[in-house]
XYZ file of C-alpha atoms in Angstrom:
594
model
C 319.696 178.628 29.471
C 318.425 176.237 26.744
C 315.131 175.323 27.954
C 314.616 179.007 28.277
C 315.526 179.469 24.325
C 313.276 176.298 23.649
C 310.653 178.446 25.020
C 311.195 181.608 23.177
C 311.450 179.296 19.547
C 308.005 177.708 20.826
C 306.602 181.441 20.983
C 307.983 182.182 17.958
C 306.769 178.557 16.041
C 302.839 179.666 17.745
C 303.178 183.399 16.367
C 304.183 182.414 13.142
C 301.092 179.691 12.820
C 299.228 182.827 14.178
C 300.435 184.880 10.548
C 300.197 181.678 8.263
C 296.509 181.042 9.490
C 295.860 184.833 8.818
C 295.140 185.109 12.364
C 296.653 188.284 14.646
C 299.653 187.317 16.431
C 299.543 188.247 20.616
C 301.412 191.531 21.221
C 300.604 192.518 17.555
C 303.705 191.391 14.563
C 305.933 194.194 16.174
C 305.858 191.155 18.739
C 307.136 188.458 16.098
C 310.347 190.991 14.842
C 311.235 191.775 18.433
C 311.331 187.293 19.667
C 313.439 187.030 16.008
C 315.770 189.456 16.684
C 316.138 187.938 20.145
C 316.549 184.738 18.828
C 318.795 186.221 16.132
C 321.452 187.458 18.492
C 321.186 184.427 20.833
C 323.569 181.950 20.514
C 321.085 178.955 19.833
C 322.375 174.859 19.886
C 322.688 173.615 16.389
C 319.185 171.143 16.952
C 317.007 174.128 18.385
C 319.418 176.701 15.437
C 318.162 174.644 12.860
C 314.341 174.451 14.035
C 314.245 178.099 14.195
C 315.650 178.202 10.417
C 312.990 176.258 9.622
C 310.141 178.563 11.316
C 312.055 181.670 10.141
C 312.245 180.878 6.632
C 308.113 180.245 6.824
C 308.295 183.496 8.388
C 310.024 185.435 5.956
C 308.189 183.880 2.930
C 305.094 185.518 4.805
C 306.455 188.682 4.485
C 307.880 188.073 1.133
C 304.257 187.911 -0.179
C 302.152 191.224 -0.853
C 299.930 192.378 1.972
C 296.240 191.176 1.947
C 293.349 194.347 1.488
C 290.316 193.735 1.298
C 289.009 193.779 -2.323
C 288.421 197.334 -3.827
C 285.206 199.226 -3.884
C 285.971 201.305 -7.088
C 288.308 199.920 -9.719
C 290.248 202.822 -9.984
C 293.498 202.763 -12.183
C 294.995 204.789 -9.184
C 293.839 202.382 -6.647
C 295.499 199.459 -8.788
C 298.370 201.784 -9.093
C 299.234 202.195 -5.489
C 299.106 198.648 -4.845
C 301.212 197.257 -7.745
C 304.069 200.073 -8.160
C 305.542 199.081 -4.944
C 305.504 195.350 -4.764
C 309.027 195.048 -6.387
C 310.990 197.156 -4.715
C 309.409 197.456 -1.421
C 310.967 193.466 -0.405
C 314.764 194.782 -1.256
C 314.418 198.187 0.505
C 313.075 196.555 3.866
C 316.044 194.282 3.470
C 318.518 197.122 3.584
C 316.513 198.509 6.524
C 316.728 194.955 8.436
C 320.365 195.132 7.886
C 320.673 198.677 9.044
C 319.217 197.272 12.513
C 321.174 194.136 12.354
C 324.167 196.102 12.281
C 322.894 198.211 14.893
C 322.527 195.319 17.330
C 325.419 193.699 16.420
C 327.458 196.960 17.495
C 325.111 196.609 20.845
C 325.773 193.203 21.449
C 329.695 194.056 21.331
C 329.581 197.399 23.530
C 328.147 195.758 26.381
C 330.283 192.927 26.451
C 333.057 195.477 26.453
C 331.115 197.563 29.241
C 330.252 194.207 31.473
C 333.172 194.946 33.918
C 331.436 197.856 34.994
C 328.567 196.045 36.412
C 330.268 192.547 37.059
C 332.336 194.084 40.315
C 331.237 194.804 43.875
C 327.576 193.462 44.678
C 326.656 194.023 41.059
C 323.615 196.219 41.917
C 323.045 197.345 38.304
C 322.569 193.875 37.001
C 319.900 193.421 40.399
C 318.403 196.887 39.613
C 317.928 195.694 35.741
C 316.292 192.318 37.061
C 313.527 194.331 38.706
C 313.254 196.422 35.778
C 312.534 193.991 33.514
C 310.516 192.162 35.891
C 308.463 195.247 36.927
C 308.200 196.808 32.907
C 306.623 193.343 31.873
C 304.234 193.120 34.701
C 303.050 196.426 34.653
C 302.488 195.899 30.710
C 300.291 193.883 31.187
C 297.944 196.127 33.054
C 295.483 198.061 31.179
C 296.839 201.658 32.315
C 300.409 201.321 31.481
C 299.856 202.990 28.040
C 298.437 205.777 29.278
C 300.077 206.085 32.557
C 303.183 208.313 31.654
C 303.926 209.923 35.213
C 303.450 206.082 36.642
C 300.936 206.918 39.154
C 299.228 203.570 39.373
C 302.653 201.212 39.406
C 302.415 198.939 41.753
C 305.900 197.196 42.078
C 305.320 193.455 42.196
C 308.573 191.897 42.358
C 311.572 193.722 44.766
C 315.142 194.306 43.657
C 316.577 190.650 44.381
C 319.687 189.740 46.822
C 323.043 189.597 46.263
C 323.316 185.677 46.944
C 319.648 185.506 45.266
C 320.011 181.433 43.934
C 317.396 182.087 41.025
C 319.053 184.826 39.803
C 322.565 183.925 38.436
C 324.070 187.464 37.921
C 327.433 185.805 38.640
C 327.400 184.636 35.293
C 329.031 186.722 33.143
C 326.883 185.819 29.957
C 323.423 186.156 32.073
C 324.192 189.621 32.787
C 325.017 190.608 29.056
C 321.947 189.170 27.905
C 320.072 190.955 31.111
C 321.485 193.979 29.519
C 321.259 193.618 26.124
C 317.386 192.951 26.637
C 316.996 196.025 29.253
C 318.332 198.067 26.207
C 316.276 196.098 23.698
C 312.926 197.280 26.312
C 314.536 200.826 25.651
C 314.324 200.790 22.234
C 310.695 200.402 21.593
C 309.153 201.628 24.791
C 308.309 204.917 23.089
C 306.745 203.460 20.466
C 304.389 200.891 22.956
C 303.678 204.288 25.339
C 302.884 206.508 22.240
C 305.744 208.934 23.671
C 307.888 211.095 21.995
C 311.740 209.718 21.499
C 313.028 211.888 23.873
C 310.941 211.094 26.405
C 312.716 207.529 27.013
C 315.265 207.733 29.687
C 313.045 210.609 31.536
C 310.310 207.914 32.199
C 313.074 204.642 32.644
C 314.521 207.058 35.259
C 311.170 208.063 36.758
C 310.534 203.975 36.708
C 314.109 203.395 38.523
C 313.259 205.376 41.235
C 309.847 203.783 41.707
C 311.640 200.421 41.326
C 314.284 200.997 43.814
C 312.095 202.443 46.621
C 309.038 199.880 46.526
C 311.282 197.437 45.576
C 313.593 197.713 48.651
C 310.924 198.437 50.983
C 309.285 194.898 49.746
C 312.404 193.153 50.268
C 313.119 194.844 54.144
C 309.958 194.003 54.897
C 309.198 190.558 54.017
C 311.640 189.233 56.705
C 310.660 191.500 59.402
C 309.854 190.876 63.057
C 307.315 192.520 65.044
C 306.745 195.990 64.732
C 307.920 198.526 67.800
C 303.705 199.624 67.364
C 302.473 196.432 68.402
C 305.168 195.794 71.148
C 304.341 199.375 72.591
C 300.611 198.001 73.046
C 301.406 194.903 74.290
C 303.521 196.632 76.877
C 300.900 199.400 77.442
C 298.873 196.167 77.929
C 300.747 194.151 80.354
C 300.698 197.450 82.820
C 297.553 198.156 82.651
C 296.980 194.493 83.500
C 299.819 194.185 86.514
C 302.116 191.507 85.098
C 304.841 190.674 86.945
C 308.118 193.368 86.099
C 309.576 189.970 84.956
C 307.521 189.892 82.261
C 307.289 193.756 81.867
C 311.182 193.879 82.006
C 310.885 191.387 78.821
C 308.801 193.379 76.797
C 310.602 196.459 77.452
C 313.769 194.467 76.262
C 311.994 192.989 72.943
C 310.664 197.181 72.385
C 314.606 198.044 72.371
C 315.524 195.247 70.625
C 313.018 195.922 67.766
C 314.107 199.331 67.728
C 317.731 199.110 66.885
C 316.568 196.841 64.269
C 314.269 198.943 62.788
C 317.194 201.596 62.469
C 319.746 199.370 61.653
C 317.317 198.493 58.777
C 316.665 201.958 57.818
C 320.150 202.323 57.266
C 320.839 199.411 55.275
C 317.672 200.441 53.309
C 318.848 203.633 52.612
C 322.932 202.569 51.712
C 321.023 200.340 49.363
C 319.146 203.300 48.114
C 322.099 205.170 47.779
C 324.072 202.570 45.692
C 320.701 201.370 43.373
C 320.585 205.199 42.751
C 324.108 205.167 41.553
C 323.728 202.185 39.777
C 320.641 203.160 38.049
C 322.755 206.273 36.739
C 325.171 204.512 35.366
C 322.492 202.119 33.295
C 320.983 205.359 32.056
C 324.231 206.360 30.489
C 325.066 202.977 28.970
C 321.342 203.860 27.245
C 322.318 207.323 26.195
C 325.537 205.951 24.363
C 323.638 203.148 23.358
C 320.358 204.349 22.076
C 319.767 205.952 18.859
C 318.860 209.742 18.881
C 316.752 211.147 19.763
C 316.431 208.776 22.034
C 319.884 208.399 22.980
C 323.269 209.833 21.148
C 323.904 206.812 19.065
C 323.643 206.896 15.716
C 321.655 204.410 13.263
C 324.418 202.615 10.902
C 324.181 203.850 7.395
C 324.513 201.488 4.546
C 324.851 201.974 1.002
C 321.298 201.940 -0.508
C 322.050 199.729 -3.589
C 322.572 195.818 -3.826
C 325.076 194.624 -5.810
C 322.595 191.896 -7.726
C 319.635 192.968 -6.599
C 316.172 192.505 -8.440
C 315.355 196.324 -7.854
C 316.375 198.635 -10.995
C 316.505 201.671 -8.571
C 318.707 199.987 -5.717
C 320.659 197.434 -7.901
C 324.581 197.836 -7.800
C 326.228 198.286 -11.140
C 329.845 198.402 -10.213
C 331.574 196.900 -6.388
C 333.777 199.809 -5.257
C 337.142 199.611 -4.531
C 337.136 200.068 -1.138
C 333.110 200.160 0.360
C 332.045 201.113 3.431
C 329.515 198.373 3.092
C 328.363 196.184 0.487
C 324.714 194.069 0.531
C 324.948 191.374 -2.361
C 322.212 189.019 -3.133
C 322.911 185.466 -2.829
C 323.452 183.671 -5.657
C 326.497 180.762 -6.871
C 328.820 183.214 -8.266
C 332.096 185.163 -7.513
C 332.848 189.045 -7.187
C 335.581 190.932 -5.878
C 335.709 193.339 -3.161
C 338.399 194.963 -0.237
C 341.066 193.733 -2.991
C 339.754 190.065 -2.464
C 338.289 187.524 -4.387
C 334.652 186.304 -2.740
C 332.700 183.094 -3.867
C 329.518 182.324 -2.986
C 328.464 178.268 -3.366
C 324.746 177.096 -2.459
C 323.738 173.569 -1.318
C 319.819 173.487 -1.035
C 318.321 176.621 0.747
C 322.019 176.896 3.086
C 325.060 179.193 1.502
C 328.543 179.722 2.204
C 330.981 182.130 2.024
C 334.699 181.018 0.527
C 337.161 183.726 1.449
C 340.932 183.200 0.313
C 340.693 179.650 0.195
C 338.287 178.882 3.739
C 334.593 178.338 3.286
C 332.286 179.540 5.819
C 328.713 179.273 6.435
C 326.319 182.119 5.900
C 324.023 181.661 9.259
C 320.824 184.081 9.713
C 320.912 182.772 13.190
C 324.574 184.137 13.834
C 326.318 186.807 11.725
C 330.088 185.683 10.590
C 332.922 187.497 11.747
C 336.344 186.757 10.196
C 339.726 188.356 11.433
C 340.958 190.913 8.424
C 344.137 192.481 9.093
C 343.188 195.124 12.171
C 339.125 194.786 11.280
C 336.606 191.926 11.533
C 334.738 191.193 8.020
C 330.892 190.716 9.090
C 328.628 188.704 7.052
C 325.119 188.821 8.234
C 322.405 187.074 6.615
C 318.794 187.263 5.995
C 316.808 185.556 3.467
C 318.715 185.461 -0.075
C 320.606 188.511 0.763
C 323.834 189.308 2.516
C 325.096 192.221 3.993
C 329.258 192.330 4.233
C 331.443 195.348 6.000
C 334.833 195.491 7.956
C 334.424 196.758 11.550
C 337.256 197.111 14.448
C 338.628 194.516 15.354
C 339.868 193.523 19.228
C 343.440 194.293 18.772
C 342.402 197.603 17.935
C 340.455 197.827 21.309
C 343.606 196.385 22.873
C 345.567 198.759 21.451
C 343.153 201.084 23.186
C 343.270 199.463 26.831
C 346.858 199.293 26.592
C 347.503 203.180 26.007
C 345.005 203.384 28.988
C 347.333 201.109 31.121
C 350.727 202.779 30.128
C 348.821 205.733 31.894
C 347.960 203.526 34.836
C 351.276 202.245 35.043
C 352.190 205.584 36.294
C 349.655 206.404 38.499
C 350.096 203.297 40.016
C 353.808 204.221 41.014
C 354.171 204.085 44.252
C 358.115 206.029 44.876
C 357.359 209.860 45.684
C 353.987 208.850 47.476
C 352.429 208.290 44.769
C 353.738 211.239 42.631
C 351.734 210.828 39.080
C 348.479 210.261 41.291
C 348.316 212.695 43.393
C 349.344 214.978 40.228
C 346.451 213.314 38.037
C 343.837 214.340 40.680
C 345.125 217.951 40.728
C 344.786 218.539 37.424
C 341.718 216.835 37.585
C 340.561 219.286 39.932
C 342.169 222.114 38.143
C 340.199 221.637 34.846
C 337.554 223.121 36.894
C 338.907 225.754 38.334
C 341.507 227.478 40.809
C 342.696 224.964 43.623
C 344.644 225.028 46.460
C 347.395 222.091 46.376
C 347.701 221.569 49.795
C 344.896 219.159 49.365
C 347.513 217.063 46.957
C 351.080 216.816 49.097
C 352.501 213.668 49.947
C 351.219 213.333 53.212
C 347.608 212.994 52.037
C 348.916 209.558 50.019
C 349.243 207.313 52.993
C 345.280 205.906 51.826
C 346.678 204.950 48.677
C 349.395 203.183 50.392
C 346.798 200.866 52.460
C 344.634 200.221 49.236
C 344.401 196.537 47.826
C 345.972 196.693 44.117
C 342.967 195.916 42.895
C 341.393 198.706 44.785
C 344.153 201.098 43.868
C 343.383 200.230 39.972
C 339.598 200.832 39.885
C 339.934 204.181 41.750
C 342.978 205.191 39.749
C 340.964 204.139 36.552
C 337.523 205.954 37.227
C 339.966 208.872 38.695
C 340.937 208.527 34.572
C 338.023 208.676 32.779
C 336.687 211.478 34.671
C 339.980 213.428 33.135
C 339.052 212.054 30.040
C 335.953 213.427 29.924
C 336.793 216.904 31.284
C 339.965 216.851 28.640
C 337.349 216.332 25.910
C 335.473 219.515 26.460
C 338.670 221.741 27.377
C 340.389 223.364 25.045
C 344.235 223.504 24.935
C 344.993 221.688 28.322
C 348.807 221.181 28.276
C 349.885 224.656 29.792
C 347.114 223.711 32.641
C 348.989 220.341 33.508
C 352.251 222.218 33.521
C 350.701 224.448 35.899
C 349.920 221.637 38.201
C 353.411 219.747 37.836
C 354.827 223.254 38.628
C 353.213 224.013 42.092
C 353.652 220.428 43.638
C 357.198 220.098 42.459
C 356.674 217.574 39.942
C 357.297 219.561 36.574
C 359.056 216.329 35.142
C 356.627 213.992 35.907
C 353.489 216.025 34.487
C 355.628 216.297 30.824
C 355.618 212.125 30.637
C 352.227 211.947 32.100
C 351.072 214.233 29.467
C 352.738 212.384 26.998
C 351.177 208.839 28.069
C 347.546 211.368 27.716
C 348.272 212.334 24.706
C 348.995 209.489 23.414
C 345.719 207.455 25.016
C 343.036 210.456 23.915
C 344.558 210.061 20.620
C 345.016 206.543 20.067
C 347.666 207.006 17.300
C 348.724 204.221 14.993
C 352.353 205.240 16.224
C 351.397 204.954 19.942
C 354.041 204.161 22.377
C 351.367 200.742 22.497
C 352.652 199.932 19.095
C 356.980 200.091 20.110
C 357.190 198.608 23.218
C 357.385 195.571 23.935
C 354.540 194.874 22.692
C 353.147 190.825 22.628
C 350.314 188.818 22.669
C 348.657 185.074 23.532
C 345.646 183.453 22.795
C 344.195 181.788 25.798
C 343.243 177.942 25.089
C 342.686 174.940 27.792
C 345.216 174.980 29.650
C 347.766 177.792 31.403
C 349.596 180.381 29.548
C 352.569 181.769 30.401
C 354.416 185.207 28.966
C 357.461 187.197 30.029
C 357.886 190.443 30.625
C 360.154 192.569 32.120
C 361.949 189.796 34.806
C 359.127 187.951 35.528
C 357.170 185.103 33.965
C 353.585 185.738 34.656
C 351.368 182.713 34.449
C 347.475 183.061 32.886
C 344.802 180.537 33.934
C 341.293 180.461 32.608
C 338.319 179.355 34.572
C 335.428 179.760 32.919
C 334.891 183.798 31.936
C 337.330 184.809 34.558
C 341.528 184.674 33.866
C 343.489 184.933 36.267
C 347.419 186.164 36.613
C 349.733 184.836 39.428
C 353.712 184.872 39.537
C 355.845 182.846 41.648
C 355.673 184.525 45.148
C 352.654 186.523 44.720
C 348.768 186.220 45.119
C 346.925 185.170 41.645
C 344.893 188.334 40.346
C 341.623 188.434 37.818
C 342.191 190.018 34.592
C 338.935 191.451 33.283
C 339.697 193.829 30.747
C 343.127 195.355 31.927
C 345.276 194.853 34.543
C 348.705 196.385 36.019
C 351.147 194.376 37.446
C 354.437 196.082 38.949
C 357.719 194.566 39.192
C 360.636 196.073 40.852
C 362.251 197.607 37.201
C 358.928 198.868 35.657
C 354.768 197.601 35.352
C 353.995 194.773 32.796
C 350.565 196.261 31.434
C 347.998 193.243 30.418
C 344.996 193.909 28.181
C 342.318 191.300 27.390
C 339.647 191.256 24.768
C 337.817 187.486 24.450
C 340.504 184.905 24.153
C 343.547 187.530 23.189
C 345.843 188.840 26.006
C 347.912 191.448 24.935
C 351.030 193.059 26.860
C 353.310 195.389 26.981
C 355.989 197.002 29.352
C 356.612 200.741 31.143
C 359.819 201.119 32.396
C 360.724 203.184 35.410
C 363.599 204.839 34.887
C 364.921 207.797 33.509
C 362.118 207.752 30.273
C 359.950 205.437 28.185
C-alpha cells in the first residue's frame, strides 16, 4: 500500500515541477487537483505525509500567485481593470469552494465505509466488477476515441473481471475495497466533464460501460483456460473416418467430443450465473453513485458553507461577528483566540505547522488529514488548506449506532423464531401489501420451515434486505398503520403487528426518545485484547482480528460483527451495533412487552 502512495507523491512532486517550470502538466492541472485530493484523503506515513506537505505547499503558492497572460496589445484601462479587480478576492473565494469539496469528500469517504458490508459479503462481485472498471475506464482513456465515443462502440475490454481467489487483487481487505470505491466514485465525478457530456448523462454511460465490462470481461476470463473446442474435435473425428482409424481411436475422439461438450455447457452456465450476479452487483454500485453523486449527476447535494471568513483578507467575504451557534465557520489562521459552539478556540503557530487547542488539548491542523474530535453526539471537523481552516460539527457514530440499533430492535423480532416465525412472515405480508391486494395463504406457518433451516447469519441478511425494502416502500406511502393492522388481522397476529409497528415507528423516525435510548442501553470500545459485556444472562465475549470482530459465548459458535448483529438468548435478543472501535448494545425482551 505504501509503495503505491510513494508513487502517486512522485506523480504529484513531477506535475508540480511541470507548473513551477511553466511547463503543462500531463492530463492537463485538472490532473494535479484530482492526485491532491487523492493524496488528501489517503492516510499517508508521517515520512512520505511530510514530503507531500512540502510539494503541496510549492503547489499552493503556485496558485496563490496571479495567472500569467501574455502582455496586452492595447493598454486599455478596462483591460487593466479586469485583471487587477479580482486578484484579492478571487484566492479567498476558491478557498471556500475547496472546502465546499473537502467537505464533500469527507462525507464520501464516511458513507462508504458505512456501506462496505454491502460489498464485503458473499464472493464480493461488486468490488471485482469495480476492479475491471477502473482497469477498463483508464485503458480505454488512453485511446484517442474515448472522448468522442459516447455509445462505446470501439471499447475493446482489455483486462476481464478478476477471480474470487485472484492473489493480486486483495479485495479481502477491507480498506482496499473502500479505497477501490471511493476512487470508482471519484472516476464518477469528473467523467462528464473529460467526455464533454451533460451531468445527467453519468450513470447512463457507467451502466452502458458495466454491461460491456461484464460480458467481454467474463467471456475473456472463460476463455483463457479453455480446452479444445467441440469444432475442432468434430473435424478431427470427421477426419479419423474418413481415414479408417481403428474404432479404438474413433471411440476416443467421440469420448473427448462429449467430454468437451458438457464443458462447454457447464461453462455457459457458470458464465451466465456470473452474468447474472455482476449484473446485480453492478446495480447496486450504480445506486451507491446516485446517493453519492451530486445532482444532476446523482441526488446528493454539494455542502453549503457560509460565504464569509471570520479574518479573512477579503472586505466582501470577511466575518465581522462568530455566531452563536454556526452551521460552519472558515477562519483564517493566525496565533489568536475566538469563541465559537459556546467554546473557547486557540490557535498557536510554530513555523509554517498550526494547531488547534480545544478545552485544554492541542491538536494539529493537518492538510493531509482533516481533524475530527468527539463533541457531545457530533464530531468537530477541522480541515485545513493553506492559512485557512474550515471548522463544523457533523454526526457523530453514536448517532449512527443509535440508528443500527433501532434497526436491530426490529430484527430482534423478526428473528423470533416461537409462532414459526410470526413477526417475519407478518413483515413480508405487509411488505407485499404496500403494493397491493394479496392473498395470505402465501404467509401461514407452514411456508416458515425455510427459515427454520437458515444459518443465523443467513436468516439476518435476508431478514435485513426483507427491511429496507419496507423502508423504502414506507417512505413513499402515505398513512401505513391501518395497512399493517390489516395484515396482523388476516393471519391472526393483530398483537404482534401493534409492537412491530411500534419498533417501525420508532426506526423510520429515529427519535431522540427511541426505545434505543431506555433500554439497556451500553457500550465498549474495542482495544488489543478481548472484550467482554453482559446482557440479558449471558456474557458475550468480543475479539478483534484485524477489521473483522467477532462475538462467541460459552457453548456457542463465534459470529462476525460487521455493522449489526442479533444474538438470541432464551429470555429475549441482545442487539449489538458497531461503528469503528465502539460496540454498542442493547436488549429486547420477549415477553409480554418491551
Amino acid at each position: 500500500m505504501e509503495a503505491g502512495l510513494v508513487e502517486l507523491v512522485d506523480l504529484f512532486e513531477y506535475k508540480v515541477a511541470d507548473l513551477l517550470e511553466g511547463r503543462p502538466p500531463k492530463g492537463g492541472r485538472s490532473s494535479v487537483i484530482r492526485l491532491r485530493q487523492i493524496l488528501l484523503q489517503s492516510n499517508l506515513p508521517p515520512t512520505l505525509a511530510r514530503r507531500f506537505r512540502q510539494i503541496d505547499a510549492e503547489y499552493r503558492s503556485l496558485r496563490g500567485q496571479p495567472e500569467e497572460h501574455p502582455p496586452a496589445v492595447e493598454p486599455d484601462l478596462d483591460g487593466i481593470v479586469v485583471v487587477d479587480e479580482p486578484g484579492h478576492e478571487a484566492p479567498e473565494q476558491a478557498v471556500l469552494e475547496q472546502f465546499a469539496e473537502a467537505v464533500y469528500w469527507q462525507r464520501t469517504a464516511r458513507e462508504i465505509a458505512r456501506q462496505m458490508r454491502h460489498f464485503t459479503t458473499g464472493k464480493r462481485e461488486a468490488l471485482r466488477l469495480t476492479y475491471a472498471l477502473l482497469q477498463n475506464l483508464e485503458s480505454y482513456a488512453a485511446t484517442p476515441h474515448f472522448a468522442q465515443d459516447y455509445n462505446l462502440s470501439r471499447l475493446e475490454v482489455t483486462h476481464p473481471i478478476p477471480a474470487y481467489s485472484d492473489p493480486l487483487v486483495r479485495l479481502e481487505d477491507t480498506e482496499v475495497g473502500r479505497n477501490l470505491i471511493l476512487e470508482f466514485v471519484r472516476e464518477a465525478y469528473t467523467l462528464s466533464e473529460r467526455l464533454h457530456l451533460p451531468s445527467e448523462e453519468t450513470l447512463p454511460y457507467l451502466r452502458r460501460f458495466a454491461r460491456r465490462v461484464i460480458d467481454q470481461g467474463l467471456a475473456l476470463r472463460y476463455s483463457g483456460g479453455k480446452g479444445i473446442s467441440q469444432e475442432v474435435l468434430r473435424r478431427s473425428l470427421e477426419e479419423a473416418r474418413r481415414h479408417n482409424l481403428t474404432a479404438t481411436q474413433i471411440r476416443a475422439l467421440e469420448q473427448r467430443l462429449r467430454e468437451q461438450s458438457l464443458e462447454d455447457r457447464r461453462l455457459a452456465m457458470v458464465m451466465e450465473q456470473d452474468r447474472q450476479a455482476f449484473a446485480a452487483a453492478a446495480e447496486r454500485l450504480l445506486e451507491l453513485l446516485k446517493k453519492l453523486l451530486p445532482h444532476p449527476k446523482g441526488d446528493a447535494q454539494l455542502p453549503h458553507l457560509p460565504a464569509q471568513i471570520w479574518l479573512g483578507l477579503d472586505p466582501k467575504l470577511s466575518l465581522a461577528a462568530i455566531p452563536d451557534d454556526p452551521a460552519g465557520l472558515t477562519v483564517r489562521l493566525m496565533p489568536g483566540s475566538f469563541k465559537a459552539w459556546d467554546t473557547e478556540f486557540t490557535v498557536t503557530q510554530a513555523g509554517s505547522e498550526f494547531s488547534l487547542v480545544i478545552g485544554g488539548s492541542e491538536y494539529p491542523l493537518s492538510e493531509a488529514e482533516p481533524l475530527a474530535v468527539p463533541w457531545g453526539g457530533f464530531e468537530l471537523w477541522a480541515i485545513r488548506r493553506g492559512q485557512y481552516a474550515h471548522l463544523r460539527l457533523e454526526t457523530r457514530g453514536e448517532a449512527l449506532l443509535s440508528t443500527l440499533l433501532a434497526e436491530g430492535r426490529v430484527l430482534a423480532y423478526l428473528l423470533r423464531p416461537d409462532q414459526s416465525f410470526a413477526y417475519l412472515r407478518l413483515l413480508r405480508a405487509f411488505s407485499a401489501r404496500l403494493k397491493g391486494p394479496i392473498t395470505y395463504h402465501d404467509f401461514t406457518p407452514d411456508k416458515a420451515t425455510r427459515y427454520q433451516e437458515a444459518s443465523p447469519e443467513a436468516l439476518q441478511d435476508f431478514a435485513r434486505k426483507g427491511l429496507e425494502v419496507v423502508r423504502a416502500r414506507l417512505e413513499r406511502s402515505g398513512e401505513w398503520r391501518p395497512l399493517l393492522l390489516e395484515v396482523g388481522e388476516a393471519l391472526g397476529l393483530t398483537e404482534e403487528a401493534g409492537l412491530i409497528g411500534h419498533e417501525l415507528e420508532d426506526w423510520l423516525s429515529q427519535r431522540s426518545d427511541s426505545q434505543t435510548q431506555t433500554h439497556s442501553l451500553g457500550s465498549t470500545t474495542l482495544n488489543d485484547g478481548p472484550s467482554s459485556l453482559r446482557v440479558g444472562s449471558v456474557v458475550l465475549s468480543l475479539r478483534q482480528e484485524g477489521d473483522a470482530v467477532y462475538v462467541s459465548a460459552p457453548g456457542a459458535a463465534a459470529r462476525r460483527l460487521s455493522d449489526l448483529l442479533v444474538w438470541h438468548l432464551p429470555e429475549g435478543s441482545a442487539v449489538l451495533a458497531r461503528e469503528g472501535p465502539c460496540v454498542a448494545h442493547t436488549f429486547v425482551a420477549f415477553g409480554g412487552g418491551v
